[in-house]
Short mmCIF file of C-alpha atoms and ligand atoms in Angstrom, two decimals:
data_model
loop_
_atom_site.label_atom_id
_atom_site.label_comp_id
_atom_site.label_asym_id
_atom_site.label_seq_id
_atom_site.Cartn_x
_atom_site.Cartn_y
_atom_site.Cartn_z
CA UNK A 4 29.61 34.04 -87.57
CA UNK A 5 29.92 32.59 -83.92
CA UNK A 6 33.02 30.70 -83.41
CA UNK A 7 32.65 28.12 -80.61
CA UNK A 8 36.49 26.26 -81.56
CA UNK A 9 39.45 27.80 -81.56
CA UNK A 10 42.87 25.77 -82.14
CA UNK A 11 45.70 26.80 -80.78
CA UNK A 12 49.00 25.79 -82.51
CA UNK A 13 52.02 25.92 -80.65
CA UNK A 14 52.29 24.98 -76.63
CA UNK A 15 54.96 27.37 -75.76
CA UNK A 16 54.97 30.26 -73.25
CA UNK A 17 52.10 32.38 -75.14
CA UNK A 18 50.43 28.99 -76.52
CA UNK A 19 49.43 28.19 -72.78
CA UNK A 20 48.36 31.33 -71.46
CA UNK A 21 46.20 31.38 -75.18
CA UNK A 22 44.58 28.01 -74.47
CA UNK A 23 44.12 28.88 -70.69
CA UNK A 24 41.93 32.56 -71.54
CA UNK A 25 40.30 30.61 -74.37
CA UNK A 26 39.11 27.76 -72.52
CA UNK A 27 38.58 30.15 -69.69
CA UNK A 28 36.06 32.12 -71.78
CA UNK A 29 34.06 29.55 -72.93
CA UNK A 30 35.28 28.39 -75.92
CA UNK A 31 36.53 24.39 -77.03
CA UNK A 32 40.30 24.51 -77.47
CA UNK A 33 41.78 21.82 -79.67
CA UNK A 34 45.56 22.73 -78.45
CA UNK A 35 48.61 21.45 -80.68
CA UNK A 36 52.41 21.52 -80.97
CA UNK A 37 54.62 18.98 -82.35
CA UNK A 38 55.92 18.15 -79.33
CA UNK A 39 54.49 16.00 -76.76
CA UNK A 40 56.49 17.39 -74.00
CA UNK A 41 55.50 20.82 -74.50
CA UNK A 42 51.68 20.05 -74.63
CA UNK A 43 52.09 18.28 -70.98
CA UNK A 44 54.10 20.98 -69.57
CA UNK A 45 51.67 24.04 -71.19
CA UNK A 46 48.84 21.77 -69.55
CA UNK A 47 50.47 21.37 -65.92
CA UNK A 48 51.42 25.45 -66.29
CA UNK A 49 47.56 26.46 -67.39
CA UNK A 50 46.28 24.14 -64.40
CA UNK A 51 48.67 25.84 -61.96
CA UNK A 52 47.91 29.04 -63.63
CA UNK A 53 44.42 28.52 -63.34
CA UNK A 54 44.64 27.36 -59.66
CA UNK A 55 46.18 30.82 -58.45
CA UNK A 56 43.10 32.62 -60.15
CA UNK A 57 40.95 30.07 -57.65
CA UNK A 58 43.04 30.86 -54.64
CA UNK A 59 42.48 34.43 -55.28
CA UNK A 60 39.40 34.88 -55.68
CA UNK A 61 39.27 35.20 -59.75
CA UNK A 62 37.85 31.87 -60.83
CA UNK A 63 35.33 29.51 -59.61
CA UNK A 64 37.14 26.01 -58.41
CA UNK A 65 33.78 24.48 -61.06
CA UNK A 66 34.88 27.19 -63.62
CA UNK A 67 38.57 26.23 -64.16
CA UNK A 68 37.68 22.01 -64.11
CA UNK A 69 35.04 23.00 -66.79
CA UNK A 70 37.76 25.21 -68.22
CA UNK A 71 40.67 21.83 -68.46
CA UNK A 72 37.47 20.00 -70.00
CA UNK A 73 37.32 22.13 -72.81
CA UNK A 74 41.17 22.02 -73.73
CA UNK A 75 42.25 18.54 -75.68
CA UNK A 76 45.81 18.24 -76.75
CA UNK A 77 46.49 16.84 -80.00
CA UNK A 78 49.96 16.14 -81.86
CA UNK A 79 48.15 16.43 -85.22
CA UNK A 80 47.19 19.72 -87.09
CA UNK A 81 44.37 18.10 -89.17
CA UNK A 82 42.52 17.27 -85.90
CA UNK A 83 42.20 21.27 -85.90
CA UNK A 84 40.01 20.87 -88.72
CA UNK A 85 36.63 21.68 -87.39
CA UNK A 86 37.93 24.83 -85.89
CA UNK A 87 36.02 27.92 -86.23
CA UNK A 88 39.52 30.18 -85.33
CA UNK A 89 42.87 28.76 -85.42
CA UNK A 90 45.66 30.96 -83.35
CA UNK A 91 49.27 30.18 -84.86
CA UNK A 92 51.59 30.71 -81.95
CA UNK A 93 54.53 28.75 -82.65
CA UNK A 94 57.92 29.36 -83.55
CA UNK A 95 58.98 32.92 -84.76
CA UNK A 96 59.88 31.77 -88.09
CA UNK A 97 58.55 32.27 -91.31
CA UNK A 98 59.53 29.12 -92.40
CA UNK A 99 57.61 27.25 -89.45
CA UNK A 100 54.45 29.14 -89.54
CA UNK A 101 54.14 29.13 -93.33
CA UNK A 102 54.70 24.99 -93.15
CA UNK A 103 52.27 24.95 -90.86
CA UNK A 104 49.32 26.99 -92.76
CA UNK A 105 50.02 25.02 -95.64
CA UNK A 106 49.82 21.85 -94.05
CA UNK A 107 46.48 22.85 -92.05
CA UNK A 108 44.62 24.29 -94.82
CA UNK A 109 43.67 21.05 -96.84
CA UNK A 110 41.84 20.64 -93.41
CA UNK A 111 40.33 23.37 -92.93
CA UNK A 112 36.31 24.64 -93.40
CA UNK A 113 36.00 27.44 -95.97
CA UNK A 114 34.23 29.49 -92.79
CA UNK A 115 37.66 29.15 -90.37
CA UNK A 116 39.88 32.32 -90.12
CA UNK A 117 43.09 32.31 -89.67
CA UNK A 118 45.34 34.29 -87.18
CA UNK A 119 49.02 34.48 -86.54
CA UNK A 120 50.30 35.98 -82.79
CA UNK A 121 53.36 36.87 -84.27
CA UNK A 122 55.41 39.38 -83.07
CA UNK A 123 56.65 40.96 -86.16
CA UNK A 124 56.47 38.81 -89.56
CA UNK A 125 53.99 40.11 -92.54
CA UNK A 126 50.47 39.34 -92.18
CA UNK A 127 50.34 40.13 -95.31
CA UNK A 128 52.68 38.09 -96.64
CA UNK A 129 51.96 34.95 -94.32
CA UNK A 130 48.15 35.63 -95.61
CA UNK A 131 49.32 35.53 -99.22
CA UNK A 132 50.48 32.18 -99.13
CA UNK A 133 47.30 30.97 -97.79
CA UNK A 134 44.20 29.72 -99.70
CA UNK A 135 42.15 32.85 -97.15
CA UNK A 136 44.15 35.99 -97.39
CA UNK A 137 40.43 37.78 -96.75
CA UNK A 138 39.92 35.65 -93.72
CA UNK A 139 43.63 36.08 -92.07
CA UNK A 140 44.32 38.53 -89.71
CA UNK A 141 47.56 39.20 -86.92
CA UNK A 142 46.18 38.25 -83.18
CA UNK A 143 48.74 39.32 -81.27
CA UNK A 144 48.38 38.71 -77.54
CA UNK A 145 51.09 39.92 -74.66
CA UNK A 146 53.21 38.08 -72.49
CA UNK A 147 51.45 36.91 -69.61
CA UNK A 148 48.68 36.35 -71.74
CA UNK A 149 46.26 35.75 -68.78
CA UNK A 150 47.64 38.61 -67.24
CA UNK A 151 47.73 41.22 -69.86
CA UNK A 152 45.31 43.60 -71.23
CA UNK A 153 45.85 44.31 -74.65
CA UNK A 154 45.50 42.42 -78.03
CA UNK A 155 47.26 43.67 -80.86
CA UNK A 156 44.73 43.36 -84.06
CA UNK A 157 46.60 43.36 -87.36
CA UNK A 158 44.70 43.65 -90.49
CA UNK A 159 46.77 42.31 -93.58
CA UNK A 160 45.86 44.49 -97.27
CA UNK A 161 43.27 41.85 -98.10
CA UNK A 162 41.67 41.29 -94.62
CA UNK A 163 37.77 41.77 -94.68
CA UNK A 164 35.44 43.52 -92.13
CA UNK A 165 33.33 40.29 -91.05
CA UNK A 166 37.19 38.73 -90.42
CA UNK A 167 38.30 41.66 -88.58
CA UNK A 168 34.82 42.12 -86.65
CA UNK A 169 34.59 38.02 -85.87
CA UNK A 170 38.31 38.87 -83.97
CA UNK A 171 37.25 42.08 -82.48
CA UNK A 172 34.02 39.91 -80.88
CA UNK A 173 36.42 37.07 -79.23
CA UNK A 174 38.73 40.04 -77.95
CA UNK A 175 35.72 41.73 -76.13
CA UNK A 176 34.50 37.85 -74.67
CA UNK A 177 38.20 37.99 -73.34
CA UNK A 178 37.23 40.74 -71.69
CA UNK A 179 40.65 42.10 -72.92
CA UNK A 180 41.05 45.10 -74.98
CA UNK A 181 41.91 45.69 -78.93
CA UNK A 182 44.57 48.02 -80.27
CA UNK A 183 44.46 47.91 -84.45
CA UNK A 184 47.82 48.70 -85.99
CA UNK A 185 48.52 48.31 -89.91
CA UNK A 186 50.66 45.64 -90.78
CA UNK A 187 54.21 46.96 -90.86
CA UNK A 188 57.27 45.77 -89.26
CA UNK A 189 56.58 44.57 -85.91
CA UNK A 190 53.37 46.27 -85.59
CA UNK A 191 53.04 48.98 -82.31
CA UNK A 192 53.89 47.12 -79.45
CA UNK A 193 57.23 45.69 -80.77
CA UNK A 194 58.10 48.52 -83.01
CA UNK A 195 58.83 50.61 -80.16
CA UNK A 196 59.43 47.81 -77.47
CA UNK A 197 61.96 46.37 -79.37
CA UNK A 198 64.33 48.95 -80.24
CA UNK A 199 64.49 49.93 -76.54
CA UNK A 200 65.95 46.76 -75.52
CA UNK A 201 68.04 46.32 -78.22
CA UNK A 202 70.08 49.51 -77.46
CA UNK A 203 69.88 48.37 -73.43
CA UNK A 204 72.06 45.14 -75.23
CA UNK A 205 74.18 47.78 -76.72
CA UNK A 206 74.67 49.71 -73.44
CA UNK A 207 75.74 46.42 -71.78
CA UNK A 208 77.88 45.57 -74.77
CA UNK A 209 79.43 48.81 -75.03
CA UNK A 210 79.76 48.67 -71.39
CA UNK A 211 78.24 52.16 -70.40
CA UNK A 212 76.55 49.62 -67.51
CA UNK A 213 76.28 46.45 -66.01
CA UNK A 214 73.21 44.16 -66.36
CA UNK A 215 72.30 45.39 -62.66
CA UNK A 216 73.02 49.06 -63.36
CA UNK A 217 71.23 49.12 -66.76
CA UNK A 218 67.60 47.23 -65.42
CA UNK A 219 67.81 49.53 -61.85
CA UNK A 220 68.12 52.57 -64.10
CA UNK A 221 65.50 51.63 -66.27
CA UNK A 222 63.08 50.90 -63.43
CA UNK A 223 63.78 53.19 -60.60
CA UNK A 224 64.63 56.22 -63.14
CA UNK A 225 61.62 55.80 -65.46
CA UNK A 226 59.17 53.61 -63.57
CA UNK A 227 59.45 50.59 -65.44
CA UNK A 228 58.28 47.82 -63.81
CA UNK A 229 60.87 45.77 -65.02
CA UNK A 230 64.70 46.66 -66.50
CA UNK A 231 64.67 46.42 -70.19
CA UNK A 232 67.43 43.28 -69.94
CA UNK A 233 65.20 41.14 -67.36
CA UNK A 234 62.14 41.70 -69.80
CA UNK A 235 63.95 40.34 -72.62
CA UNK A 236 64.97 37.37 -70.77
CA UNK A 237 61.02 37.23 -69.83
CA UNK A 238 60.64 37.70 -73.52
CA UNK A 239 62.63 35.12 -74.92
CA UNK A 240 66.01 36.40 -76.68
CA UNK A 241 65.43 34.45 -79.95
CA UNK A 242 62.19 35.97 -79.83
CA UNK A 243 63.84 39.54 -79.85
CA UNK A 244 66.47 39.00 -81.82
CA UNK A 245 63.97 37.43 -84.49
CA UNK A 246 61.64 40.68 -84.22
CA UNK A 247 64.66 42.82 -84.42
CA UNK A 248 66.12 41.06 -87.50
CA UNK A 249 62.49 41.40 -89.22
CA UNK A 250 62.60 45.12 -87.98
CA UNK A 251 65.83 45.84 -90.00
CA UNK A 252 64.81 43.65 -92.94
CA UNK A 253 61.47 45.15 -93.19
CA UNK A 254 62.37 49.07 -92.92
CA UNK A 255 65.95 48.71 -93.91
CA UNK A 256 67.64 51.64 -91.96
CA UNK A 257 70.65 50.72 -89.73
CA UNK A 258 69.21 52.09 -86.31
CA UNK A 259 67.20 48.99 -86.03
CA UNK A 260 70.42 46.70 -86.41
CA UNK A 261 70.63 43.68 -83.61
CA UNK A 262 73.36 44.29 -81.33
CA UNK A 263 76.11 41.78 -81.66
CA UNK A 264 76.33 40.77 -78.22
CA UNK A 265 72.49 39.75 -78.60
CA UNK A 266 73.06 37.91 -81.47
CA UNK A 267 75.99 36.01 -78.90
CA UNK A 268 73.48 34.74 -76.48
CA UNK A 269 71.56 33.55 -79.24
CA UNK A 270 73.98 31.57 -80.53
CA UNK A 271 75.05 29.95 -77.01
CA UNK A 272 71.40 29.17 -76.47
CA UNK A 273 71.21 30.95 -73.43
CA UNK A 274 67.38 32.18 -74.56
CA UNK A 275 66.76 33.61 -70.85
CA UNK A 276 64.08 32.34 -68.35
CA UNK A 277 62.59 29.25 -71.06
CA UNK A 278 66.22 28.01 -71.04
CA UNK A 279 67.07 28.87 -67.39
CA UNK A 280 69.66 31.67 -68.33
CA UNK A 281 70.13 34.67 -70.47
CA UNK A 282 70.90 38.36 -68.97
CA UNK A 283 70.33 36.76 -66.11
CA UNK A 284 71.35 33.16 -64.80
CA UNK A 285 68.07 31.44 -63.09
CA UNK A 286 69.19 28.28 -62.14
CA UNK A 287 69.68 29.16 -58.29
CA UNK A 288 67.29 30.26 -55.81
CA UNK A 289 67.43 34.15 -56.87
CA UNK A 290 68.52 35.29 -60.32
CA UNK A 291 72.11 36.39 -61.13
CA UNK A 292 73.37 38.68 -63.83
CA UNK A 293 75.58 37.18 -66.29
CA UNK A 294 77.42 40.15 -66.92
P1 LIG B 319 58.25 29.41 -77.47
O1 LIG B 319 59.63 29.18 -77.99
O2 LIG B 319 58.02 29.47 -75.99
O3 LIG B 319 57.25 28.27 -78.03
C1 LIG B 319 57.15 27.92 -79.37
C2 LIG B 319 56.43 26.58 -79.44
O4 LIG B 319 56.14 26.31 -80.83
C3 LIG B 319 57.26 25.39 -78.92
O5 LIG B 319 56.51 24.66 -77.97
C4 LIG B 319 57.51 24.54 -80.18
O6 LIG B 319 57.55 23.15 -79.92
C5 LIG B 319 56.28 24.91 -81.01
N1 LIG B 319 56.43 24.62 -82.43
C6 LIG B 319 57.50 24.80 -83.23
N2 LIG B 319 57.25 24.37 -84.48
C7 LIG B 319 55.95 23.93 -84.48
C8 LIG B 319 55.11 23.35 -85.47
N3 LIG B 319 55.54 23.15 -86.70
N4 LIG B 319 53.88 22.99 -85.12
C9 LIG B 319 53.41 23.17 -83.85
N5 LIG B 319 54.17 23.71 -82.86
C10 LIG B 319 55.43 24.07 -83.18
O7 LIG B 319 57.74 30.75 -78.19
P2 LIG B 319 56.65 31.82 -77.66
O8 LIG B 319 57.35 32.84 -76.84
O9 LIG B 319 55.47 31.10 -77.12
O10 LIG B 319 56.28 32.54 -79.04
C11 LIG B 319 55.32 31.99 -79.92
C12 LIG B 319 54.81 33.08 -80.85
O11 LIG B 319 54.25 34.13 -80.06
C13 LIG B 319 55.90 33.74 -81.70
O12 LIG B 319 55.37 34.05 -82.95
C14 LIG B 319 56.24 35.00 -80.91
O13 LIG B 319 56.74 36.04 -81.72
C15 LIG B 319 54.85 35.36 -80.40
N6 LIG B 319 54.84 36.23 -79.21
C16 LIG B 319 55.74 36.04 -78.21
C17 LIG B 319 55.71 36.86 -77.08
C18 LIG B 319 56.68 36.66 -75.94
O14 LIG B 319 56.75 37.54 -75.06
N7 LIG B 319 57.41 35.57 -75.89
C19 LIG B 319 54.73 37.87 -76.99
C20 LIG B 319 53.79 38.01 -78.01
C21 LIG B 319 53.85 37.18 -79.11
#
């Protein structure tokens, strides 16, 4: 099967590096989220996204206006409905992406797969509830999408070959590279990504080091290119406090338990860079630690 459409659902910081490579590739991008706001910021972000790759040399100034054409915005998740691929890329909450699957799959032609770009929930389970668990698969892209090479392929227990193979085919048109991990906890990527910055938390909340002395260590002693604590502010700290929580659900052994003092700047709201503060506080001209 050739899939030409792919809707994206969700606008936030993977949703518009999704829609940018998608639309950059050659494909029609019907691009939602249920709030307006977010679609017009994703779309200012892709353009200026879009207009560094033309300054450097990476895309043709004809490429990335035919690229915008291709995108349309849309507040509505039946308008998705002639989709060939949907991406679900909201949220991480169960609760939000299984509302959303149910309420797009009335819509939906029996051909369309379905993919989540979850960091950690069940495919299997998300699948289950689906009217496709054969044509539902994890699609799990990195953060800068347009930047980063890999794509996590996640194969629930019912996911067929064609499905999996259809996926495989837009990774390669990506020009990006698959990884296949088995649906478990998190999957690769997070399961050991994850973990790592937790226990940076804990070092900070234990205070073995500060914010400053915890990321320098991390990058000049083991050649990260970034500390553990500025990452998950890159990440998103609901984001890793969500795959964290799924992590200790899902294999139920205390080492994977979210460290209080993450769990804190949840609960203030300070989400990192998205909300202008989190390890670090962004709101000036160069970023401070907050601890
Ligand atoms: P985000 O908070 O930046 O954006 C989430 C977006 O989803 C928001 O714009 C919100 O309005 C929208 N949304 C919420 N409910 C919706 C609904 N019912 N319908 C349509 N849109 C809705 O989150 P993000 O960092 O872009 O993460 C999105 C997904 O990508 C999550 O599943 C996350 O685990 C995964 N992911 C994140 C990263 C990362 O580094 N942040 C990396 C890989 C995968």
């Amino acid at each position: 099967m050739e899939i030409k459409r792919v809707g994206v659902v969700g606008a936030g910081q993977m949703g518009n590096g999704i829609a940018h490579v998608m639309s950059a590739a050659g494909y029609e991008v019907m691009f939602n989220d249920i709030n307006q706001d977010a679609l017009d910021k994703a779309m200012a972000l892709i353009d200026a996204n879009m207009e560094r790759q033309v300054s450097k040399g990476k895309l043709d100034a004809a490429d990335k206006a035919g690229a915008l054409s291709r995108i349309q915005t849309t507040l509505s998740l039946p308008d998705l409905g002639a989709c060939d691929l949907v991406i679900e890329s909201a949220t991480e909450r169960e609760t939000v992406k299984q509302a959303i699957f149910e309420d797009l799959v009335p819509h939906l032609q029996p051909h369309t797969i379905l993919t989540s770009n979850t960091s950690s929930i069940s495919i299997t389970r998300l699948a289950s509830r689906t009217d496709r668990p054969e044509k539902f698969m994890g699609f799990h892209f990195m953060n800068p999408v347009p930047i980063m090479q890999l794509v996590e392929l996640i194969r629930g227990i019912a996911t067929d070959q064609p499905t999996f193979e259809a996926c495989y085919a837009v990774v390669e048109k990506l020009g990006k590279t698959a990884a296949t991990s088995e649906d478990f906890p998190a999957f690769i990527v997070n399961r050991i990504l994850m973990p790592m910055i937790n226990e940076a938390v804990y070092t900070l909340y234990e205070g073995v080091g500060s914010v400053t002395s915890i990321d320098t260590s991390m990058k000049l002693g083991t050649n990260h290119p970034m500390g553990p604590l500025e990452l998950a502010d890159f990440i998103g700290l609901d984001t890793c406090l969500a795959i964290m929580n799924v992590l200790h659900d899902g294999l139920a052994d205390t080492k994977y338990r979210p460290c209080p003092l993450l769990t804190k700047y949840v609960e203030a709201g300070w989400l990192g860079r998205k909300t202008g503060r989190g390890f670090y506080d962004y709101r000036g001209e160069a970023p401070v630690p907050t601890r």
